[in-house]
Amino acid sequence: MRHWTRRRWVTAAGGTAAALVVLGVPAVLIPNGLFTREIEPTWWSYPAWVATAVLSGLLLATYVRTETQEAPSPSPGRKGLGGTVLAWFAIGCPVCNKLVLLAVGASGAMNWFAPLQPALAVAGLGLLAAALRTRLRTLKACRVDRPV
């Protein structure tokens, strides 16, 4: 990342900001009039939210082409998407999530799903970190110089 261009860093910052909004508004970590939250966020929801946004922004920046890249490198898209989805489930309100309510009901959401949320956050961050690591290794290993 030390050799990243300004364009990549701007993309990382923009991706981080976008992820903060896209994850924070429905989870009501950013107070808004569109969504409500029945259960107050836990203390770890905020660091997990910010870490997810930062990793998502950095991962997005790895997809920015540079002048020396001839062909796109392989993408660990499933890991990155899976990590973001797990983190979204982790930071959201357990009884406000319709999918969780359909799957386990309101009592299941509080008794089963809510205690599982920290593990979902760790798993999501782990998947995002693995996807970023894969992308960064691929960018370094597959550097292609522009033909003269």
PDB file of C-alpha atoms in Angstrom:
ATOM      1  CA  MET A   1       0.000   0.000   0.000  1.00  0.00           C
ATOM      2  CA  ARG A   2       3.004   2.221   0.404  1.00  0.00           C
ATOM      3  CA  HIS A   3       3.231   2.499  -3.395  1.00  0.00           C
ATOM      4  CA  TRP A   4      -0.425   3.371  -3.928  1.00  0.00           C
ATOM      5  CA  THR A   5      -1.259   6.356  -6.067  1.00  0.00           C
ATOM      6  CA  ARG A   6      -3.293   9.310  -4.898  1.00  0.00           C
ATOM      7  CA  ARG A   7      -6.205   7.971  -6.937  1.00  0.00           C
ATOM      8  CA  ARG A   8      -6.241   4.743  -4.924  1.00  0.00           C
ATOM      9  CA  TRP A   9      -6.138   6.604  -1.596  1.00  0.00           C
ATOM     10  CA  VAL A  10      -8.990   8.873  -2.679  1.00  0.00           C
ATOM     11  CA  THR A  11     -10.971   5.783  -3.684  1.00  0.00           C
ATOM     12  CA  ALA A  12     -10.215   4.172  -0.309  1.00  0.00           C
ATOM     13  CA  ALA A  13     -11.401   7.292   1.533  1.00  0.00           C
ATOM     14  CA  GLY A  14     -14.544   7.555  -0.601  1.00  0.00           C
ATOM     15  CA  GLY A  15     -15.280   3.843  -0.204  1.00  0.00           C
ATOM     16  CA  THR A  16     -14.846   4.103   3.550  1.00  0.00           C
ATOM     17  CA  ALA A  17     -17.207   7.082   3.734  1.00  0.00           C
ATOM     18  CA  ALA A  18     -19.774   5.305   1.555  1.00  0.00           C
ATOM     19  CA  ALA A  19     -19.561   2.133   3.656  1.00  0.00           C
ATOM     20  CA  LEU A  20     -20.016   4.173   6.839  1.00  0.00           C
ATOM     21  CA  VAL A  21     -23.247   5.596   5.437  1.00  0.00           C
ATOM     22  CA  VAL A  22     -24.539   2.407   3.791  1.00  0.00           C
ATOM     23  CA  LEU A  23     -23.956   0.348   6.950  1.00  0.00           C
ATOM     24  CA  GLY A  24     -24.633   3.048   9.543  1.00  0.00           C
ATOM     25  CA  VAL A  25     -27.969   4.391   8.326  1.00  0.00           C
ATOM     26  CA  PRO A  26     -29.975   1.126   8.352  1.00  0.00           C
ATOM     27  CA  ALA A  27     -28.287  -0.004  11.576  1.00  0.00           C
ATOM     28  CA  VAL A  28     -29.140   3.440  13.042  1.00  0.00           C
ATOM     29  CA  LEU A  29     -25.569   3.974  14.155  1.00  0.00           C
ATOM     30  CA  ILE A  30     -26.055   7.249  12.286  1.00  0.00           C
ATOM     31  CA  PRO A  31     -29.289   8.701  13.707  1.00  0.00           C
ATOM     32  CA  ASN A  32     -31.821   9.244  10.932  1.00  0.00           C
ATOM     33  CA  GLY A  33     -35.526   9.448  10.240  1.00  0.00           C
ATOM     34  CA  LEU A  34     -35.599   6.547   7.782  1.00  0.00           C
ATOM     35  CA  PHE A  35     -34.965   3.702  10.218  1.00  0.00           C
ATOM     36  CA  THR A  36     -35.643   3.051  13.875  1.00  0.00           C
ATOM     37  CA  ARG A  37     -33.874   0.807  16.310  1.00  0.00           C
ATOM     38  CA  GLU A  38     -35.657  -0.986  19.153  1.00  0.00           C
ATOM     39  CA  ILE A  39     -32.499  -2.053  21.004  1.00  0.00           C
ATOM     40  CA  GLU A  40     -29.652   0.393  21.695  1.00  0.00           C
ATOM     41  CA  PRO A  41     -26.375  -0.415  19.912  1.00  0.00           C
ATOM     42  CA  THR A  42     -23.797  -2.295  21.936  1.00  0.00           C
ATOM     43  CA  TRP A  43     -20.471  -0.665  22.759  1.00  0.00           C
ATOM     44  CA  TRP A  44     -18.621  -2.826  20.222  1.00  0.00           C
ATOM     45  CA  SER A  45     -20.990  -1.991  17.355  1.00  0.00           C
ATOM     46  CA  TYR A  46     -19.255   1.324  16.678  1.00  0.00           C
ATOM     47  CA  PRO A  47     -15.662  -0.007  16.429  1.00  0.00           C
ATOM     48  CA  ALA A  48     -16.886  -2.967  14.335  1.00  0.00           C
ATOM     49  CA  TRP A  49     -18.770  -0.573  12.039  1.00  0.00           C
ATOM     50  CA  VAL A  50     -15.751   1.707  11.560  1.00  0.00           C
ATOM     51  CA  ALA A  51     -13.336  -1.206  11.049  1.00  0.00           C
ATOM     52  CA  THR A  52     -15.696  -2.758   8.481  1.00  0.00           C
ATOM     53  CA  ALA A  53     -15.939   0.538   6.607  1.00  0.00           C
ATOM     54  CA  VAL A  54     -12.165   1.048   6.587  1.00  0.00           C
ATOM     55  CA  LEU A  55     -11.459  -2.487   5.354  1.00  0.00           C
ATOM     56  CA  SER A  56     -14.203  -2.157   2.725  1.00  0.00           C
ATOM     57  CA  GLY A  57     -12.745   1.143   1.498  1.00  0.00           C
ATOM     58  CA  LEU A  58      -9.238  -0.311   1.291  1.00  0.00           C
ATOM     59  CA  LEU A  59     -10.553  -3.383  -0.509  1.00  0.00           C
ATOM     60  CA  LEU A  60     -12.399  -1.192  -2.995  1.00  0.00           C
ATOM     61  CA  ALA A  61      -9.199   0.748  -3.687  1.00  0.00           C
ATOM     62  CA  THR A  62      -7.422  -2.430  -4.772  1.00  0.00           C
ATOM     63  CA  TYR A  63      -9.745  -2.563  -7.786  1.00  0.00           C
ATOM     64  CA  VAL A  64      -8.521   0.791  -9.126  1.00  0.00           C
ATOM     65  CA  ARG A  65      -6.326   0.234 -12.155  1.00  0.00           C
ATOM     66  CA  THR A  66      -2.998   1.936 -12.496  1.00  0.00           C
ATOM     67  CA  GLU A  67      -1.116   2.844 -15.635  1.00  0.00           C
ATOM     68  CA  THR A  68       1.148  -0.212 -15.271  1.00  0.00           C
ATOM     69  CA  GLN A  69      -1.632  -2.790 -14.955  1.00  0.00           C
ATOM     70  CA  GLU A  70      -2.399  -4.623 -18.157  1.00  0.00           C
ATOM     71  CA  ALA A  71      -4.968  -7.118 -16.931  1.00  0.00           C
ATOM     72  CA  PRO A  72      -7.179  -7.211 -13.883  1.00  0.00           C
ATOM     73  CA  SER A  73      -5.998  -9.438 -11.068  1.00  0.00           C
ATOM     74  CA  PRO A  74      -8.150 -12.186  -9.558  1.00  0.00           C
ATOM     75  CA  SER A  75     -10.782 -10.940  -7.169  1.00  0.00           C
ATOM     76  CA  PRO A  76     -11.793 -12.445  -3.830  1.00  0.00           C
ATOM     77  CA  GLY A  77     -15.283 -10.975  -4.234  1.00  0.00           C
ATOM     78  CA  ARG A  78     -17.085 -13.586  -2.152  1.00  0.00           C
ATOM     79  CA  LYS A  79     -14.894 -13.002   0.891  1.00  0.00           C
ATOM     80  CA  GLY A  80     -15.304  -9.243   0.749  1.00  0.00           C
ATOM     81  CA  LEU A  81     -19.047  -9.366   0.198  1.00  0.00           C
ATOM     82  CA  GLY A  82     -19.492 -12.080   2.804  1.00  0.00           C
ATOM     83  CA  GLY A  83     -17.491 -10.106   5.339  1.00  0.00           C
ATOM     84  CA  THR A  84     -19.543  -6.978   4.774  1.00  0.00           C
ATOM     85  CA  VAL A  85     -22.838  -8.860   5.048  1.00  0.00           C
ATOM     86  CA  LEU A  86     -21.752 -10.581   8.276  1.00  0.00           C
ATOM     87  CA  ALA A  87     -20.665  -7.256   9.734  1.00  0.00           C
ATOM     88  CA  TRP A  88     -23.990  -5.707   8.738  1.00  0.00           C
ATOM     89  CA  PHE A  89     -25.861  -8.458  10.596  1.00  0.00           C
ATOM     90  CA  ALA A  90     -23.509  -7.986  13.560  1.00  0.00           C
ATOM     91  CA  ILE A  91     -24.028  -4.241  13.999  1.00  0.00           C
ATOM     92  CA  GLY A  92     -27.757  -4.194  13.287  1.00  0.00           C
ATOM     93  CA  CYS A  93     -30.579  -4.310  15.789  1.00  0.00           C
ATOM     94  CA  PRO A  94     -31.382  -7.989  16.472  1.00  0.00           C
ATOM     95  CA  VAL A  95     -35.162  -7.480  16.625  1.00  0.00           C
ATOM     96  CA  CYS A  96     -35.345  -4.923  13.794  1.00  0.00           C
ATOM     97  CA  ASN A  97     -33.897  -7.238  11.157  1.00  0.00           C
ATOM     98  CA  LYS A  98     -36.763  -8.820   9.230  1.00  0.00           C
ATOM     99  CA  LEU A  99     -34.647 -11.757   8.051  1.00  0.00           C
ATOM    100  CA  VAL A 100     -33.663 -12.638  11.613  1.00  0.00           C
ATOM    101  CA  LEU A 101     -37.250 -12.262  12.820  1.00  0.00           C
ATOM    102  CA  LEU A 102     -38.516 -14.557  10.057  1.00  0.00           C
ATOM    103  CA  ALA A 103     -35.836 -17.140  10.813  1.00  0.00           C
ATOM    104  CA  VAL A 104     -35.923 -17.285  14.630  1.00  0.00           C
ATOM    105  CA  GLY A 105     -38.717 -14.996  15.856  1.00  0.00           C
ATOM    106  CA  ALA A 106     -38.467 -12.139  18.354  1.00  0.00           C
ATOM    107  CA  SER A 107     -37.463 -14.257  21.346  1.00  0.00           C
ATOM    108  CA  GLY A 108     -34.908 -16.128  19.236  1.00  0.00           C
ATOM    109  CA  ALA A 109     -33.502 -12.829  18.029  1.00  0.00           C
ATOM    110  CA  MET A 110     -32.821 -11.730  21.598  1.00  0.00           C
ATOM    111  CA  ASN A 111     -31.879 -15.076  23.126  1.00  0.00           C
ATOM    112  CA  TRP A 112     -29.994 -16.686  20.262  1.00  0.00           C
ATOM    113  CA  PHE A 113     -29.039 -14.101  17.630  1.00  0.00           C
ATOM    114  CA  ALA A 114     -28.002 -11.141  19.841  1.00  0.00           C
ATOM    115  CA  PRO A 115     -25.328 -13.154  21.710  1.00  0.00           C
ATOM    116  CA  LEU A 116     -24.045 -14.402  18.350  1.00  0.00           C
ATOM    117  CA  GLN A 117     -23.545 -10.886  16.936  1.00  0.00           C
ATOM    118  CA  PRO A 118     -20.004 -10.324  18.318  1.00  0.00           C
ATOM    119  CA  ALA A 119     -18.880 -13.579  16.671  1.00  0.00           C
ATOM    120  CA  LEU A 120     -20.466 -12.413  13.404  1.00  0.00           C
ATOM    121  CA  ALA A 121     -18.522  -9.146  13.680  1.00  0.00           C
ATOM    122  CA  VAL A 122     -15.229 -10.972  14.203  1.00  0.00           C
ATOM    123  CA  ALA A 123     -15.969 -13.371  11.327  1.00  0.00           C
ATOM    124  CA  GLY A 124     -16.958 -10.518   9.019  1.00  0.00           C
ATOM    125  CA  LEU A 125     -13.834  -8.521   9.831  1.00  0.00           C
ATOM    126  CA  GLY A 126     -11.751 -11.657   9.352  1.00  0.00           C
ATOM    127  CA  LEU A 127     -13.225 -12.269   5.899  1.00  0.00           C
ATOM    128  CA  LEU A 128     -12.670  -8.639   4.898  1.00  0.00           C
ATOM    129  CA  ALA A 129      -9.074  -8.755   6.141  1.00  0.00           C
ATOM    130  CA  ALA A 130      -8.459 -12.015   4.246  1.00  0.00           C
ATOM    131  CA  ALA A 131      -9.928 -10.538   1.057  1.00  0.00           C
ATOM    132  CA  LEU A 132      -7.789  -7.411   1.412  1.00  0.00           C
ATOM    133  CA  ARG A 133      -4.678  -9.487   2.080  1.00  0.00           C
ATOM    134  CA  THR A 134      -5.360 -11.610  -1.002  1.00  0.00           C
ATOM    135  CA  ARG A 135      -5.862  -8.529  -3.177  1.00  0.00           C
ATOM    136  CA  LEU A 136      -2.719  -6.825  -1.865  1.00  0.00           C
ATOM    137  CA  ARG A 137      -0.590  -9.946  -2.377  1.00  0.00           C
ATOM    138  CA  THR A 138      -1.937 -10.336  -5.902  1.00  0.00           C
ATOM    139  CA  LEU A 139      -1.241  -6.709  -6.745  1.00  0.00           C
ATOM    140  CA  LYS A 140       2.331  -7.049  -5.522  1.00  0.00           C
ATOM    141  CA  ALA A 141       2.996 -10.429  -7.145  1.00  0.00           C
ATOM    142  CA  CYS A 142       1.396  -9.657 -10.501  1.00  0.00           C
ATOM    143  CA  ARG A 143       2.826  -6.236 -11.184  1.00  0.00           C
ATOM    144  CA  VAL A 144       3.095  -5.862 -14.947  1.00  0.00           C
ATOM    145  CA  ASP A 145       5.328  -3.176 -16.418  1.00  0.00           C
ATOM    146  CA  ARG A 146       4.073  -1.178 -19.357  1.00  0.00           C
ATOM    147  CA  PRO A 147       5.694  -2.355 -22.625  1.00  0.00           C
ATOM    148  CA  VAL A 148       8.176   0.126 -24.105  1.00  0.00           C
TER     149      VAL A 148
END
